[in-house]
PDB file of C-alpha atoms in Angstrom:
ATOM      1  CA  UNK A   1      29.243 -24.177  30.810  1.00 50.00           C
ATOM      2  CA  UNK A   2      27.158 -21.056  29.801  1.00 52.00           C
ATOM      3  CA  UNK A   3      27.991 -19.091  33.009  1.00 50.00           C
ATOM      4  CA  UNK A   4      31.223 -17.665  32.049  1.00 47.00           C
ATOM      5  CA  UNK A   5      29.704 -16.410  28.705  1.00 45.00           C
ATOM      6  CA  UNK A   6      29.039 -12.767  27.920  1.00 46.00           C
ATOM      7  CA  UNK A   7      27.091 -10.986  25.354  1.00 47.00           C
ATOM      8  CA  UNK A   8      30.352  -9.775  23.503  1.00 55.00           C
ATOM      9  CA  UNK A   9      31.536 -13.397  23.319  1.00 51.00           C
ATOM     10  CA  UNK A  10      30.983 -15.712  20.011  1.00 61.00           C
ATOM     11  CA  UNK A  11      28.022 -17.824  19.486  1.00 89.00           C
ATOM     12  CA  UNK A  12      27.623 -21.162  21.154  1.00 95.00           C
ATOM     13  CA  UNK A  13      27.543 -23.984  19.239  1.00 96.00           C
ATOM     14  CA  UNK A  14      25.538 -27.008  20.252  1.00 97.00           C
ATOM     15  CA  UNK A  15      24.849 -30.253  18.796  1.00 98.00           C
ATOM     16  CA  UNK A  16      22.188 -32.729  19.497  1.00 98.00           C
ATOM     17  CA  UNK A  17      22.804 -36.596  18.386  1.00 98.00           C
ATOM     18  CA  UNK A  18      19.856 -38.815  19.035  1.00 97.00           C
ATOM     19  CA  UNK A  19      18.636 -41.548  16.687  1.00 96.00           C
ATOM     20  CA  UNK A  20      15.034 -41.242  17.834  1.00 96.00           C
ATOM     21  CA  UNK A  21      13.426 -38.405  16.078  1.00 96.00           C
ATOM     22  CA  UNK A  22      11.140 -37.364  18.814  1.00 96.00           C
ATOM     23  CA  UNK A  23      13.890 -36.985  21.347  1.00 96.00           C
ATOM     24  CA  UNK A  24      15.812 -35.203  18.652  1.00 96.00           C
ATOM     25  CA  UNK A  25      12.964 -32.875  18.097  1.00 97.00           C
ATOM     26  CA  UNK A  26      12.323 -32.523  21.910  1.00 97.00           C
ATOM     27  CA  UNK A  27      15.902 -31.474  22.801  1.00 97.00           C
ATOM     28  CA  UNK A  28      15.652 -28.990  19.949  1.00 97.00           C
ATOM     29  CA  UNK A  29      12.532 -27.362  21.182  1.00 97.00           C
ATOM     30  CA  UNK A  30      13.933 -27.053  24.563  1.00 97.00           C
ATOM     31  CA  UNK A  31      17.264 -25.547  23.610  1.00 96.00           C
ATOM     32  CA  UNK A  32      15.113 -22.864  21.501  1.00 95.00           C
ATOM     33  CA  UNK A  33      13.067 -22.306  24.686  1.00 96.00           C
ATOM     34  CA  UNK A  34      16.274 -22.001  26.653  1.00 95.00           C
ATOM     35  CA  UNK A  35      17.796 -19.505  24.122  1.00 93.00           C
ATOM     36  CA  UNK A  36      14.618 -17.360  24.125  1.00 93.00           C
ATOM     37  CA  UNK A  37      14.720 -17.441  27.904  1.00 93.00           C
ATOM     38  CA  UNK A  38      18.325 -16.320  28.169  1.00 91.00           C
ATOM     39  CA  UNK A  39      18.981 -13.760  25.271  1.00 89.00           C
ATOM     40  CA  UNK A  40      22.335 -13.194  26.411  1.00 89.00           C
ATOM     41  CA  UNK A  41      23.392 -16.384  24.859  1.00 88.00           C
ATOM     42  CA  UNK A  42      23.503 -16.529  21.061  1.00 91.00           C
ATOM     43  CA  UNK A  43      22.972 -20.419  20.461  1.00 94.00           C
ATOM     44  CA  UNK A  44      23.391 -22.423  17.008  1.00 96.00           C
ATOM     45  CA  UNK A  45      21.955 -25.610  17.203  1.00 97.00           C
ATOM     46  CA  UNK A  46      23.102 -28.558  14.947  1.00 97.00           C
ATOM     47  CA  UNK A  47      21.256 -32.016  14.781  1.00 97.00           C
ATOM     48  CA  UNK A  48      22.525 -35.447  13.934  1.00 97.00           C
ATOM     49  CA  UNK A  49      20.564 -38.543  14.019  1.00 96.00           C
ATOM     50  CA  UNK A  50      23.663 -40.921  14.058  1.00 96.00           C
ATOM     51  CA  UNK A  51      26.743 -40.729  15.817  1.00 95.00           C
ATOM     52  CA  UNK A  52      28.777 -41.663  12.821  1.00 94.00           C
ATOM     53  CA  UNK A  53      27.305 -38.621  11.118  1.00 95.00           C
ATOM     54  CA  UNK A  54      28.322 -36.298  13.966  1.00 96.00           C
ATOM     55  CA  UNK A  55      31.890 -37.861  13.972  1.00 95.00           C
ATOM     56  CA  UNK A  56      32.263 -37.128  10.482  1.00 95.00           C
ATOM     57  CA  UNK A  57      31.062 -33.489  10.755  1.00 96.00           C
ATOM     58  CA  UNK A  58      33.544 -32.881  13.623  1.00 95.00           C
ATOM     59  CA  UNK A  59      36.536 -34.255  11.814  1.00 93.00           C
ATOM     60  CA  UNK A  60      35.548 -32.261   8.610  1.00 94.00           C
ATOM     61  CA  UNK A  61      34.494 -28.944  10.256  1.00 94.00           C
ATOM     62  CA  UNK A  62      35.557 -28.960  13.798  1.00 93.00           C
ATOM     63  CA  UNK A  63      33.663 -29.747  17.055  1.00 94.00           C
ATOM     64  CA  UNK A  64      31.175 -27.936  19.052  1.00 96.00           C
ATOM     65  CA  UNK A  65      30.942 -26.123  22.613  1.00 96.00           C
ATOM     66  CA  UNK A  66      28.513 -28.361  23.873  1.00 97.00           C
ATOM     67  CA  UNK A  67      27.236 -31.844  22.658  1.00 98.00           C
ATOM     68  CA  UNK A  68      23.888 -33.341  23.772  1.00 98.00           C
ATOM     69  CA  UNK A  69      24.629 -36.892  23.172  1.00 97.00           C
ATOM     70  CA  UNK A  70      22.325 -40.173  23.307  1.00 97.00           C
ATOM     71  CA  UNK A  71      24.039 -43.267  24.862  1.00 96.00           C
ATOM     72  CA  UNK A  72      21.972 -45.977  22.889  1.00 95.00           C
ATOM     73  CA  UNK A  73      22.362 -45.636  18.941  1.00 94.00           C
ATOM     74  CA  UNK A  74      22.726 -47.976  16.099  1.00 90.00           C
ATOM     75  CA  UNK A  75      26.333 -48.616  15.115  1.00 89.00           C
ATOM     76  CA  UNK A  76      28.113 -47.032  18.145  1.00 93.00           C
ATOM     77  CA  UNK A  77      27.476 -46.170  21.773  1.00 95.00           C
ATOM     78  CA  UNK A  78      27.195 -42.603  22.532  1.00 96.00           C
ATOM     79  CA  UNK A  79      29.791 -43.112  25.025  1.00 96.00           C
ATOM     80  CA  UNK A  80      32.138 -44.391  22.246  1.00 96.00           C
ATOM     81  CA  UNK A  81      31.446 -41.793  20.031  1.00 96.00           C
ATOM     82  CA  UNK A  82      32.335 -39.186  23.049  1.00 97.00           C
ATOM     83  CA  UNK A  83      35.633 -41.246  23.534  1.00 96.00           C
ATOM     84  CA  UNK A  84      36.644 -41.145  19.849  1.00 95.00           C
ATOM     85  CA  UNK A  85      35.697 -37.146  19.984  1.00 95.00           C
ATOM     86  CA  UNK A  86      38.115 -37.283  23.305  1.00 94.00           C
ATOM     87  CA  UNK A  87      40.797 -39.150  21.374  1.00 92.00           C
ATOM     88  CA  UNK A  88      40.588 -36.393  18.470  1.00 88.00           C
ATOM     89  CA  UNK A  89      41.364 -33.677  21.096  1.00 89.00           C
ATOM     90  CA  UNK A  90      37.867 -32.246  21.466  1.00 93.00           C
ATOM     91  CA  UNK A  91      36.989 -30.723  24.751  1.00 93.00           C
ATOM     92  CA  UNK A  92      33.421 -29.948  24.222  1.00 96.00           C
ATOM     93  CA  UNK A  93      30.861 -30.025  27.293  1.00 97.00           C
ATOM     94  CA  UNK A  94      29.030 -33.346  26.835  1.00 97.00           C
ATOM     95  CA  UNK A  95      25.696 -33.771  28.445  1.00 97.00           C
ATOM     96  CA  UNK A  96      24.372 -37.526  27.952  1.00 97.00           C
ATOM     97  CA  UNK A  97      20.789 -38.178  27.331  1.00 94.00           C
ATOM     98  CA  UNK A  98      19.931 -41.541  27.821  1.00 93.00           C
ATOM     99  CA  UNK A  99      17.240 -44.128  29.279  1.00 93.00           C
ATOM    100  CA  UNK A 100      19.677 -46.004  31.325  1.00 91.00           C
ATOM    101  CA  UNK A 101      22.070 -45.309  34.427  1.00 92.00           C
ATOM    102  CA  UNK A 102      24.353 -48.122  33.090  1.00 93.00           C
ATOM    103  CA  UNK A 103      26.715 -45.952  31.536  1.00 93.00           C
ATOM    104  CA  UNK A 104      27.012 -43.134  34.033  1.00 92.00           C
ATOM    105  CA  UNK A 105      30.564 -43.993  35.347  1.00 93.00           C
ATOM    106  CA  UNK A 106      31.905 -44.375  31.650  1.00 93.00           C
ATOM    107  CA  UNK A 107      30.402 -41.078  30.861  1.00 93.00           C
ATOM    108  CA  UNK A 108      31.950 -39.288  33.621  1.00 91.00           C
ATOM    109  CA  UNK A 109      35.239 -40.993  33.086  1.00 93.00           C
ATOM    110  CA  UNK A 110      35.068 -38.962  29.591  1.00 94.00           C
ATOM    111  CA  UNK A 111      34.690 -35.818  31.514  1.00 94.00           C
ATOM    112  CA  UNK A 112      30.789 -35.461  31.013  1.00 96.00           C
ATOM    113  CA  UNK A 113      29.236 -32.422  32.243  1.00 96.00           C
ATOM    114  CA  UNK A 114      25.972 -33.952  33.075  1.00 95.00           C
ATOM    115  CA  UNK A 115      24.173 -37.141  32.872  1.00 96.00           C
ATOM    116  CA  UNK A 116      20.289 -36.905  32.156  1.00 96.00           C
ATOM    117  CA  UNK A 117      18.257 -40.130  32.404  1.00 96.00           C
ATOM    118  CA  UNK A 118      14.873 -40.001  30.107  1.00 94.00           C
ATOM    119  CA  UNK A 119      12.448 -38.923  30.596  1.00 94.00           C
ATOM    120  CA  UNK A 120      13.902 -35.770  31.899  1.00 95.00           C
ATOM    121  CA  UNK A 121      12.039 -32.841  32.916  1.00 96.00           C
ATOM    122  CA  UNK A 122      12.534 -29.096  31.729  1.00 96.00           C
ATOM    123  CA  UNK A 123      14.094 -27.997  34.750  1.00 96.00           C
ATOM    124  CA  UNK A 124      16.740 -30.795  34.777  1.00 97.00           C
ATOM    125  CA  UNK A 125      17.414 -30.186  30.818  1.00 97.00           C
ATOM    126  CA  UNK A 126      17.920 -26.399  31.677  1.00 96.00           C
ATOM    127  CA  UNK A 127      20.012 -26.920  34.747  1.00 95.00           C
ATOM    128  CA  UNK A 128      22.390 -29.047  32.824  1.00 96.00           C
ATOM    129  CA  UNK A 129      22.635 -26.705  29.968  1.00 94.00           C
ATOM    130  CA  UNK A 130      23.376 -23.903  32.280  1.00 91.00           C
ATOM    131  CA  UNK A 131      25.856 -25.817  33.966  1.00 86.00           C
TER     132      UNK A 131
END
C-alpha cells in the first residue's frame, strides 16, 4: 500500500469507519503514531462512525487511498459497505478491523488488503498499514 509512495507524491488519504468510539480513537492514535514514525508519508485521516456516512461521503466527494473498516456496525455490515464501494468502482486498499474471523473469506473476495482481528497489536496494525 504505502511502500511505493515517495516524498514527492501526493498525500495519502485514510478513512476509518467504526461505530465504537474507543476503537475509532485507537485507530486514529495508531495512524498518527505511524505517520510520526514514517515522516516520508503525508497522511490525512478522516473518521466515520457509521458506514452509511462513509458511503455518502465517498459518493459526494470521492474515495480514499486506504480504508480501515469495521465489519459489525448498525445498519450495514462493513463487508457490504465495501461491496458497495467496489460496485462504485472504488479501488481503495481496505483493511478490515473486526472482532470475528467469520467474514474473512468475504473480505478477501472484495480484494481486502488485510483483515485484523480485534484486539490487534500495534505491530499488527503497522504491518497492515505498511503493506
